[in-house]
Coordinates of C-alpha atoms and ligand atoms in Angstrom, one line a residue:
M1 CA -5.3 41.4 -95.9
E2 CA -5.3 43.1 -99.3
N3 CA -6.9 41.4 -102.3
K4 CA -4.7 40.0 -105.0
Y5 CA -5.6 40.0 -108.7
F6 CA -3.2 37.9 -110.8
T7 CA -3.2 37.5 -114.6
T8 CA -1.4 35.5 -117.2
P9 CA -0.9 37.0 -120.7
I10 CA -3.8 36.0 -123.0
Y11 CA -2.2 33.6 -125.5
Y12 CA -2.4 33.9 -129.3
V13 CA -4.5 31.3 -130.9
N14 CA -2.4 31.0 -134.0
D15 CA -0.7 27.9 -132.7
K16 CA -0.7 25.1 -130.2
P17 CA 0.2 25.9 -126.5
H18 CA 3.8 25.0 -125.5
I19 CA 5.9 24.7 -122.4
G20 CA 6.3 28.5 -122.1
H21 CA 2.6 29.1 -121.9
A22 CA 2.3 26.3 -119.3
Y23 CA 5.1 27.9 -117.3
T24 CA 3.4 31.3 -117.0
S25 CA 0.1 29.7 -116.2
I26 CA 1.5 27.4 -113.5
S27 CA 3.3 30.3 -111.8
V28 CA 0.1 32.3 -111.6
D29 CA -1.8 29.3 -110.4
V30 CA 0.8 28.8 -107.6
L31 CA 0.3 32.5 -106.6
K32 CA -3.4 32.2 -106.6
R33 CA -3.4 29.0 -104.6
F34 CA -0.9 30.4 -102.1
Y35 CA -2.8 33.6 -101.4
K36 CA -6.0 31.6 -101.2
L37 CA -4.4 29.4 -98.5
L38 CA -3.4 32.5 -96.7
G39 CA -7.0 33.6 -96.6
C40 CA -6.6 36.6 -99.1
G41 CA -9.3 37.4 -101.6
S42 CA -7.5 36.4 -104.8
Y43 CA -8.7 36.4 -108.4
F44 CA -6.9 34.6 -111.3
L45 CA -7.5 35.4 -115.0
T46 CA -6.2 33.7 -118.1
G47 CA -7.5 33.6 -121.6
T48 CA -6.9 33.9 -125.3
D49 CA -5.9 36.7 -127.7
E50 CA -7.8 36.0 -130.8
H51 CA -7.5 39.0 -133.1
G52 CA -4.7 40.6 -135.2
Q53 CA -2.6 40.1 -138.2
K54 CA -0.7 37.1 -136.8
V55 CA -3.9 35.1 -136.2
E56 CA -5.4 36.2 -139.5
K57 CA -2.2 35.2 -141.3
A58 CA -2.1 31.8 -139.6
A59 CA -5.7 31.2 -140.7
L60 CA -4.9 32.2 -144.3
D61 CA -1.9 29.9 -144.3
K62 CA -4.1 27.0 -143.1
G63 CA -6.8 27.9 -145.7
V64 CA -9.4 28.5 -143.0
D65 CA -11.2 31.7 -141.8
P66 CA -9.8 33.2 -138.5
K67 CA -13.0 32.3 -136.7
S68 CA -12.7 28.6 -137.1
L69 CA -9.0 28.7 -136.3
Q70 CA -9.8 30.7 -133.2
I71 CA -12.4 28.1 -132.1
K72 CA -10.0 25.1 -132.6
S73 CA -7.1 26.7 -130.7
L74 CA -9.3 28.0 -128.0
K75 CA -10.3 24.4 -127.3
T76 CA -6.6 23.4 -126.9
F77 CA -5.8 26.4 -124.6
R78 CA -8.9 25.7 -122.5
A79 CA -8.0 22.0 -122.3
L80 CA -4.5 23.0 -121.2
S81 CA -6.0 25.0 -118.3
D82 CA -7.9 22.0 -117.2
I83 CA -4.9 19.6 -117.7
L84 CA -2.7 22.0 -115.6
N85 CA -5.4 21.9 -112.9
L86 CA -5.5 25.7 -112.9
D87 CA -7.7 27.3 -110.3
N88 CA -8.5 30.3 -112.6
D89 CA -11.7 32.3 -111.8
D90 CA -12.3 33.3 -115.4
F91 CA -11.1 32.6 -118.9
I92 CA -11.5 35.6 -121.2
R93 CA -11.5 35.6 -125.0
T94 CA -11.0 38.8 -126.9
T95 CA -13.8 38.0 -129.4
E96 CA -16.4 38.1 -126.6
D97 CA -19.0 40.9 -126.5
R98 CA -18.1 41.9 -123.0
H99 CA -14.5 42.6 -124.1
I100 CA -15.4 44.3 -127.4
K101 CA -17.7 46.7 -125.4
S102 CA -14.9 47.3 -122.9
V103 CA -12.2 48.1 -125.5
Q104 CA -14.5 50.4 -127.5
N105 CA -15.3 52.3 -124.2
L106 CA -11.6 52.7 -123.5
W107 CA -11.1 54.0 -127.0
N108 CA -13.8 56.6 -126.6
R109 CA -12.4 57.8 -123.3
L110 CA -9.0 58.2 -124.9
L111 CA -10.7 60.1 -127.8
E112 CA -12.6 62.4 -125.4
N113 CA -9.4 63.1 -123.5
D114 CA -7.7 64.2 -126.7
E115 CA -5.2 61.3 -126.5
I116 CA -5.8 60.1 -130.0
Y117 CA -5.3 61.7 -133.4
L118 CA -5.5 60.6 -137.1
S119 CA -2.3 60.4 -139.2
K120 CA -0.3 58.0 -141.3
Y121 CA 2.1 55.3 -140.2
S122 CA 5.0 54.2 -142.3
G123 CA 7.6 52.0 -140.8
W124 CA 8.6 48.4 -140.0
Y125 CA 6.3 45.9 -138.3
S126 CA 6.8 42.4 -136.8
V127 CA 3.8 40.3 -137.4
R128 CA 5.1 37.6 -135.1
D129 CA 5.3 40.0 -132.2
E130 CA 2.5 42.3 -133.4
A131 CA 4.9 45.2 -132.8
F132 CA 6.0 48.4 -134.6
V133 CA 9.8 48.5 -134.6
A134 CA 12.0 51.6 -134.4
E135 CA 14.9 52.0 -136.8
N136 CA 17.5 51.7 -134.0
E137 CA 16.1 48.2 -133.0
I138 CA 16.5 46.7 -136.5
T139 CA 19.2 44.3 -137.7
E140 CA 19.8 43.2 -141.3
K141 CA 20.8 39.8 -142.7
D142 CA 20.8 38.6 -146.3
G143 CA 18.8 41.8 -147.3
K144 CA 16.1 41.1 -144.8
K145 CA 15.3 43.1 -141.7
F146 CA 14.8 41.6 -138.2
N147 CA 13.9 42.9 -134.7
S148 CA 15.9 42.0 -131.5
F149 CA 13.9 38.8 -131.1
G150 CA 14.9 37.6 -134.6
S151 CA 11.5 38.1 -136.1
E152 CA 11.4 39.1 -139.7
L153 CA 9.9 42.6 -140.4
S154 CA 7.7 43.9 -143.1
W155 CA 7.1 47.4 -144.3
V156 CA 3.8 49.0 -143.3
E157 CA 2.4 52.2 -144.7
E158 CA -1.2 53.1 -143.9
E159 CA -3.5 55.6 -142.4
S160 CA -3.6 55.1 -138.7
Y161 CA -4.9 56.6 -135.4
F162 CA -2.1 57.5 -133.0
F163 CA -2.0 57.5 -129.2
R164 CA -0.1 60.4 -127.7
L165 CA 2.4 58.2 -125.9
S166 CA 5.2 60.7 -126.1
K167 CA 3.2 63.0 -123.7
W168 CA 3.3 60.3 -121.0
Q169 CA 7.0 59.9 -120.6
D170 CA 7.4 61.9 -117.4
R171 CA 4.3 60.4 -115.8
L172 CA 5.6 56.9 -116.5
L173 CA 9.0 57.7 -115.0
E174 CA 7.2 59.1 -112.0
L175 CA 5.1 56.0 -111.7
Y176 CA 8.3 53.8 -111.8
D177 CA 9.8 55.9 -109.1
S178 CA 6.8 56.2 -106.9
V179 CA 5.5 52.6 -106.8
P180 CA 8.0 50.3 -105.2
N181 CA 8.7 47.3 -107.5
F182 CA 6.3 48.4 -110.2
V183 CA 8.3 46.1 -112.4
H184 CA 9.8 43.0 -110.9
P185 CA 12.6 42.0 -110.9
K186 CA 14.6 45.3 -110.5
S187 CA 16.9 44.5 -113.5
R188 CA 13.8 44.6 -115.8
L189 CA 12.6 47.8 -114.1
N190 CA 15.9 49.4 -115.1
E191 CA 15.5 48.2 -118.7
V192 CA 12.0 49.7 -118.8
K193 CA 13.2 53.0 -117.3
S194 CA 16.0 53.4 -119.7
F195 CA 13.7 52.7 -122.7
V196 CA 11.3 55.4 -121.5
S197 CA 14.0 57.8 -120.6
G198 CA 15.4 57.5 -124.1
G199 CA 12.2 59.2 -125.4
L200 CA 8.8 57.8 -126.5
K201 CA 7.2 58.2 -129.9
D202 CA 3.4 58.3 -130.4
L203 CA 2.1 54.9 -130.9
S204 CA 0.0 53.7 -133.9
I205 CA -3.2 52.1 -132.5
S206 CA -5.2 51.2 -135.5
R207 CA -4.8 49.3 -138.7
T208 CA -6.5 49.6 -142.1
T209 CA -4.8 46.9 -144.3
F210 CA -6.7 43.9 -142.8
K211 CA -10.0 43.3 -141.1
W212 CA -9.5 40.8 -138.2
G213 CA -9.9 43.0 -135.2
I214 CA -12.2 45.1 -133.1
D215 CA -13.8 48.0 -135.0
V216 CA -12.7 51.5 -134.1
P217 CA -16.0 53.3 -133.0
N218 CA -17.5 55.5 -135.7
D219 CA -14.8 54.7 -138.3
D220 CA -15.4 51.6 -140.3
K221 CA -12.1 51.8 -142.2
H222 CA -10.0 51.1 -139.0
I223 CA -9.7 48.2 -136.7
M224 CA -7.8 48.5 -133.4
Y225 CA -4.2 47.6 -132.9
V226 CA -4.2 44.2 -131.4
W227 CA -2.2 45.2 -128.3
L228 CA -4.7 47.9 -127.3
D229 CA -7.4 45.3 -127.7
A230 CA -5.5 42.5 -125.9
L231 CA -4.2 44.5 -122.9
T232 CA -7.7 45.7 -122.1
N233 CA -8.8 42.1 -121.4
Y234 CA -7.4 42.6 -117.8
I235 CA -10.2 45.1 -117.0
S236 CA -12.9 43.6 -119.3
A237 CA -12.9 40.5 -117.1
L238 CA -13.6 42.7 -114.0
G239 CA -16.7 44.2 -115.6
F240 CA -15.2 47.4 -117.1
P241 CA -16.6 49.8 -118.2
D242 CA -18.8 49.4 -115.2
Q243 CA -16.4 50.7 -112.5
E244 CA -19.0 50.1 -109.8
N245 CA -18.8 46.4 -110.6
K246 CA -17.9 44.5 -107.4
K247 CA -15.1 42.6 -109.1
Y248 CA -13.6 45.8 -110.5
K249 CA -13.8 47.5 -107.1
D250 CA -12.4 44.5 -105.3
F251 CA -9.6 43.5 -107.6
W252 CA -8.3 46.4 -109.8
P253 CA -5.4 47.2 -110.0
G254 CA -3.9 43.9 -110.8
I255 CA -0.6 42.1 -111.0
H256 CA 0.4 40.9 -114.5
V257 CA 2.8 38.0 -114.8
V258 CA 4.3 37.9 -118.2
G259 CA 7.4 36.6 -120.1
K260 CA 10.2 39.2 -120.6
D261 CA 9.2 39.3 -124.4
I262 CA 6.2 41.4 -123.7
L263 CA 7.3 43.5 -120.8
R264 CA 7.3 46.8 -122.8
F265 CA 3.7 46.4 -123.8
H266 CA 2.7 45.9 -120.1
A267 CA 5.0 48.3 -118.3
V268 CA 4.9 51.2 -120.8
Y269 CA 1.9 51.1 -123.2
W270 CA -0.6 49.7 -120.8
P271 CA -0.1 52.0 -117.8
A272 CA 0.0 55.0 -120.3
F273 CA -3.3 53.9 -121.9
L274 CA -4.9 53.6 -118.5
M275 CA -3.7 56.9 -117.1
A276 CA -4.6 58.7 -120.3
A277 CA -8.2 57.2 -119.9
G278 CA -8.3 58.5 -116.3
L279 CA -8.0 54.9 -114.9
E280 CA -5.7 53.5 -112.3
P281 CA -2.5 51.8 -113.7
P282 CA -1.7 48.2 -112.8
K283 CA -0.2 47.4 -109.4
Q284 CA 2.8 45.5 -110.7
I285 CA 4.3 43.8 -113.7
V286 CA 6.3 40.6 -113.0
A287 CA 8.5 39.5 -115.9
H288 CA 9.9 36.0 -116.0
G289 CA 12.7 34.5 -118.1
W290 CA 12.8 32.5 -121.2
W291 CA 13.0 28.7 -121.5
T292 CA 15.2 27.0 -124.1
N293 CA 15.1 23.3 -125.0
E294 CA 18.4 21.5 -124.4
G295 CA 20.2 24.7 -125.0
E296 CA 18.3 25.8 -128.2
K297 CA 15.7 28.5 -128.7
I298 CA 12.3 26.9 -128.8
S299 CA 10.7 27.4 -132.2
K300 CA 8.4 25.6 -134.6
S301 CA 10.9 25.9 -137.4
L302 CA 13.6 24.1 -135.3
G303 CA 11.0 21.4 -134.5
N304 CA 11.8 21.4 -130.8
V305 CA 8.6 22.8 -129.3
I306 CA 7.9 21.0 -126.0
D307 CA 4.3 20.0 -125.7
P308 CA 3.3 20.4 -122.0
I309 CA 0.5 17.8 -122.4
E310 CA 2.9 15.2 -123.6
L311 CA 5.2 15.9 -120.7
I312 CA 2.4 15.6 -118.2
N313 CA 1.3 12.3 -119.7
V314 CA 4.8 10.9 -119.2
Y315 CA 5.9 12.5 -115.9
G316 CA 2.7 13.5 -114.1
L317 CA 1.2 16.9 -113.5
D318 CA 2.6 17.7 -110.1
Q319 CA 6.0 16.6 -111.2
V320 CA 6.0 19.0 -114.2
R321 CA 4.6 21.8 -112.1
Y322 CA 7.2 21.3 -109.4
F323 CA 10.1 21.0 -111.8
L324 CA 9.2 24.2 -113.7
M325 CA 8.9 26.2 -110.4
R326 CA 11.9 24.7 -108.7
E327 CA 14.5 24.4 -111.4
V328 CA 15.1 28.0 -112.4
P329 CA 14.9 31.2 -110.3
F330 CA 11.8 33.0 -111.5
G331 CA 13.0 35.9 -113.7
N332 CA 16.1 34.0 -115.0
D333 CA 16.2 32.2 -118.3
G334 CA 16.2 28.4 -118.0
D335 CA 17.1 25.4 -120.1
F336 CA 14.8 22.5 -120.3
S337 CA 16.3 19.1 -120.3
K338 CA 14.7 15.7 -119.7
D339 CA 17.7 14.6 -117.5
A340 CA 17.4 17.7 -115.3
M341 CA 13.7 17.0 -114.9
I342 CA 14.1 13.4 -114.0
N343 CA 16.9 14.2 -111.5
R344 CA 14.7 16.9 -109.9
I345 CA 11.7 14.6 -109.7
N346 CA 13.6 11.7 -108.3
G347 CA 15.8 13.7 -106.0
D348 CA 13.2 15.9 -104.4
L349 CA 9.7 14.5 -104.9
S350 CA 10.5 10.9 -104.9
N351 CA 13.5 10.2 -102.7
N352 CA 12.9 13.0 -100.2
F353 CA 9.2 13.8 -99.9
G354 CA 7.5 10.7 -101.3
N355 CA 9.8 8.2 -99.6
L356 CA 9.5 9.9 -96.2
M357 CA 5.7 9.8 -96.5
Q358 CA 5.6 6.2 -97.6
R359 CA 8.0 4.8 -95.1
V360 CA 6.5 6.7 -92.1
L361 CA 2.8 6.4 -93.0
S362 CA 3.0 2.7 -93.9
F363 CA 4.8 2.1 -90.7
I364 CA 2.1 3.9 -88.7
F365 CA -0.6 2.1 -90.6
K366 CA 1.0 -1.3 -89.7
N367 CA 2.4 -0.6 -86.2
S368 CA 0.9 2.3 -84.4
N369 CA -2.8 1.5 -84.2
Q370 CA -3.2 3.8 -87.3
T371 CA -3.6 6.9 -85.1
I372 CA -1.7 10.1 -84.6
D373 CA -2.0 12.3 -81.5
F374 CA -0.8 15.8 -81.1
T375 CA 0.2 16.2 -77.5
D376 CA 2.1 19.3 -76.2
K377 CA 5.3 17.3 -76.4
V378 CA 4.7 16.6 -80.0
L379 CA 3.8 20.2 -80.7
N380 CA 7.1 21.3 -79.2
F381 CA 9.2 19.1 -81.5
E382 CA 12.2 21.1 -82.7
I383 CA 11.8 20.6 -86.4
Y384 CA 8.1 21.5 -86.3
Q385 CA 9.0 24.7 -84.4
N386 CA 11.6 25.4 -87.1
I387 CA 9.0 25.0 -89.8
I388 CA 6.7 27.4 -88.0
S389 CA 9.5 29.9 -87.5
S390 CA 10.4 29.8 -91.2
Q391 CA 6.8 30.9 -92.1
N392 CA 7.8 34.6 -92.5
N393 CA 10.7 33.7 -94.7
L394 CA 8.4 31.6 -96.8
F395 CA 5.9 34.5 -97.1
E396 CA 8.7 36.8 -98.1
M397 CA 9.9 34.4 -100.8
M398 CA 6.4 34.3 -102.3
D399 CA 6.2 38.1 -102.0
K400 CA 9.3 38.4 -104.2
Y401 CA 8.2 35.6 -106.5
S402 CA 11.1 33.4 -105.4
F403 CA 9.4 30.1 -106.0
D404 CA 12.7 28.2 -105.9
G405 CA 13.8 30.0 -102.7
Y406 CA 10.5 29.0 -101.1
L407 CA 10.9 25.4 -102.1
K408 CA 14.5 25.2 -101.0
I409 CA 13.4 26.2 -97.5
I410 CA 10.7 23.5 -97.5
F411 CA 13.1 20.8 -98.7
G412 CA 15.6 21.9 -96.1
H413 CA 13.0 20.9 -93.5
L414 CA 12.4 17.7 -95.3
N415 CA 16.1 16.8 -95.2
D416 CA 16.1 17.4 -91.4
L417 CA 13.0 15.2 -91.1
N418 CA 14.6 12.4 -93.0
T419 CA 17.7 12.6 -90.9
Y420 CA 15.6 12.5 -87.8
V421 CA 13.7 9.4 -89.0
D422 CA 17.0 7.6 -89.7
K423 CA 18.5 8.6 -86.3
S424 CA 15.5 7.8 -84.2
A425 CA 14.7 4.6 -86.1
P426 CA 11.1 4.0 -85.1
W427 CA 11.4 0.4 -86.4
E428 CA 14.0 -0.3 -83.7
L429 CA 12.0 1.5 -81.1
R430 CA 9.1 -0.8 -81.8
K431 CA 11.1 -3.5 -80.1
T432 CA 12.5 -1.4 -77.2
D433 CA 10.3 1.6 -76.4
Q434 CA 6.8 1.8 -78.0
V435 CA 5.9 5.0 -76.2
R436 CA 8.9 6.8 -77.7
M437 CA 8.2 5.2 -81.1
K438 CA 4.7 6.6 -81.1
E439 CA 6.0 10.0 -80.1
V440 CA 8.5 10.0 -83.0
L441 CA 5.8 9.0 -85.5
D442 CA 3.4 11.7 -84.2
Q443 CA 6.1 14.3 -84.5
I444 CA 7.0 13.4 -88.1
S445 CA 3.3 13.2 -89.1
L446 CA 2.7 16.7 -87.7
C447 CA 5.6 18.0 -89.8
I448 CA 4.4 16.2 -92.9
L449 CA 1.0 17.8 -92.5
K450 CA 2.4 21.3 -92.2
I451 CA 4.9 20.8 -95.0
T452 CA 2.2 19.4 -97.3
Q453 CA 0.2 22.5 -96.7
F454 CA 3.1 24.7 -97.7
L455 CA 3.7 22.6 -100.8
S456 CA 0.1 22.3 -101.9
P457 CA 0.2 25.4 -104.2
F458 CA 2.9 23.6 -106.2
I459 CA 1.7 20.0 -106.0
P460 CA -2.1 20.3 -105.4
N461 CA -2.9 16.7 -106.4
G462 CA -0.2 15.1 -104.3
A463 CA -1.1 17.4 -101.3
E464 CA -4.7 16.3 -101.5
K465 CA -3.6 12.7 -101.6
V466 CA -1.5 13.1 -98.5
Y467 CA -4.3 14.9 -96.6
S468 CA -6.8 12.3 -97.5
T469 CA -4.5 9.6 -96.1
F470 CA -4.8 11.5 -92.8
G471 CA -8.6 11.5 -93.2
L472 CA -8.6 15.3 -94.0
D473 CA -10.3 16.7 -97.1
E474 CA -8.8 19.5 -99.2
S475 CA -10.5 22.3 -97.2
Y476 CA -8.0 21.6 -94.4
L477 CA -5.2 22.7 -96.7
S478 CA -5.9 26.3 -95.8
F479 CA -3.4 27.9 -93.4
D480 CA -5.9 29.0 -90.8
K481 CA -7.4 25.5 -90.6
F482 CA -4.2 24.1 -89.2
D483 CA -5.2 24.8 -85.6
E484 CA -8.4 22.9 -86.3
I485 CA -6.3 19.9 -87.3
I486 CA -4.3 20.1 -84.1
K487 CA -7.4 20.5 -82.0
K488 CA -8.7 17.3 -83.4
N489 CA -6.2 15.7 -81.1
S490 CA -6.2 12.5 -82.9
L491 CA -6.2 11.5 -86.6
K492 CA -6.7 8.1 -88.0
I493 CA -4.8 7.3 -91.2
S494 CA -5.8 5.0 -94.0
K495 CA -3.5 2.8 -96.1
P496 CA -1.1 5.2 -97.8
E497 CA -0.9 5.1 -101.6
P498 CA 2.6 5.7 -102.9
I499 CA 3.1 9.2 -104.3
F500 CA 5.9 10.4 -106.6
M501 CA 7.3 7.1 -107.7
R502 CA 10.9 7.1 -109.0
I503 CA 11.2 7.7 -112.7
D504 CA 13.5 5.4 -114.6
S505 CA 15.5 7.3 -117.2
Ligands
ME8_1 O1 2.5 37.5 -126.5 N1 9.7 30.7 -122.1 O2 0.9 35.8 -126.6 P1 1.8 34.5 -126.8 C1 8.9 31.2 -121.2 N2 -1.0 37.4 -127.0 N3 7.7 31.7 -121.4 C2 7.2 31.7 -122.7 C3 8.0 31.1 -123.7 C4 9.3 30.6 -123.4 N4 10.1 30.0 -124.3 N5 7.2 31.1 -124.8 C5 6.0 31.7 -124.5 C6 1.3 37.1 -126.6 N6 6.0 32.0 -123.2 C7 0.1 38.0 -126.5 C8 0.0 38.4 -125.1 S1 -1.3 39.8 -123.1 C9 -2.3 41.1 -123.1 C10 -1.1 39.5 -124.8 C11 4.9 32.7 -122.4 O3 0.9 33.3 -127.2 C12 5.3 34.0 -121.8 O4 4.4 34.3 -120.8 O5 2.9 34.7 -127.8 C13 5.1 34.9 -122.9 O6 5.0 36.3 -122.5 C14 3.8 34.4 -123.5 O7 3.9 33.0 -123.4 C15 3.6 34.9 -124.9 O8 2.4 34.2 -125.4

């Protein structure tokens, strides 16, 4: 099975993390955990973007130097990774030596390949997006200029090195045509294609009017444009410039999961930089949609930023992870509302999954000698066979990043199981047919075990809790260990702890 390398964007340290950052990180964590269960080699990178005018400006506004701001915010982003229970393999910072070495090496390759020249930039710039903005993308209001994201623009005029991006137009279009799903979803691929087909201008890749960045080699007047610096993190973490490094050989090219706001940097500039440096472009760029808060754009000035840590403290980690992955098809925009979240948690996790677990396992604990046996008859149980047969569908859903589609299939099985429990009523069978009662409980337990395995990338804590009730440690959550569970023949369960309690709105 081929190795998978998944990355999140590296987040700016100018501000505290919010729900959007948590969303991207959780989605990549789900992918990492899923492919790990499947037995693939998988690598997960996240980190922080610590240079640039935006970070420098935030530091100046707070009256501190960028280094201390960067250290303070780094702590919060690192803490968020822990709080989200991310299974990341590395956390990269763009101020680390390994990264600076890597970016400067990439620069030198571009220079050697005659992909860089010195000139002068004059035009509009969005500090908020760290982006140069073309005339045709500018709107005006009250005498001020804005880009399409509504960020205010400032005029920049300075000496700058340029990357010969215009030269890469045809090669980029070829790349989009030759690599299936290079950008996912297709609608975003079309957007990228039409941007590139419209013609590319050479890109300014250095700045001279401030200092907070990586030095351009052999020219102490210039620092690198923050996006050239930031994008390179994806290979710095694999040991670049050492292309013989095992991680680089095993995992590059990677799959970058990003918000739709930064698609152009990833699907146009990044593959062009890499190809121009003689390196392989990424495998795929996956762009997800944008969250709003109760219908409004999330922004500091509107005071409606959703703090993921607060949410987790109130609703629980697995609950927040599940809601974000289930509520909105990945790729679409979504609106966050507390009511929607409570309904989702109560409806799916509490009433459906948690309740099934609790009533069946407590009943077994009290009435069925606390053991579960997997006889052939149990293994032939129709709902279990349906779960097994849906496996390929589930893999396909994951392959096309349809997290909600995947979860819908699982919860369809859970609905069937709940109906089966009601219909076969083991509490009645206890009085009339204890052999059949045990068989029903064994069938349901088998299904719970399999379903929990499929759910575990989304709700890792809950899944571990369920498995430990069956006396199984987390290593049994891997797909190829399921046979071992079955071969155990008999499992003994301990007193089940309630999971996913109802939330009172
Ligand atoms: O752009 N909805 O960092 P950043 C969904 N440093 N996702 C959201 C979101 C929202 N409302 N708000 C933020 C940068 N995100 C650069 C990246 S990568 C080489 C450099 C998520 O801190 C989404 O993934 O502004 C978006 O792309 C990212 O946070 C932007 O994070």
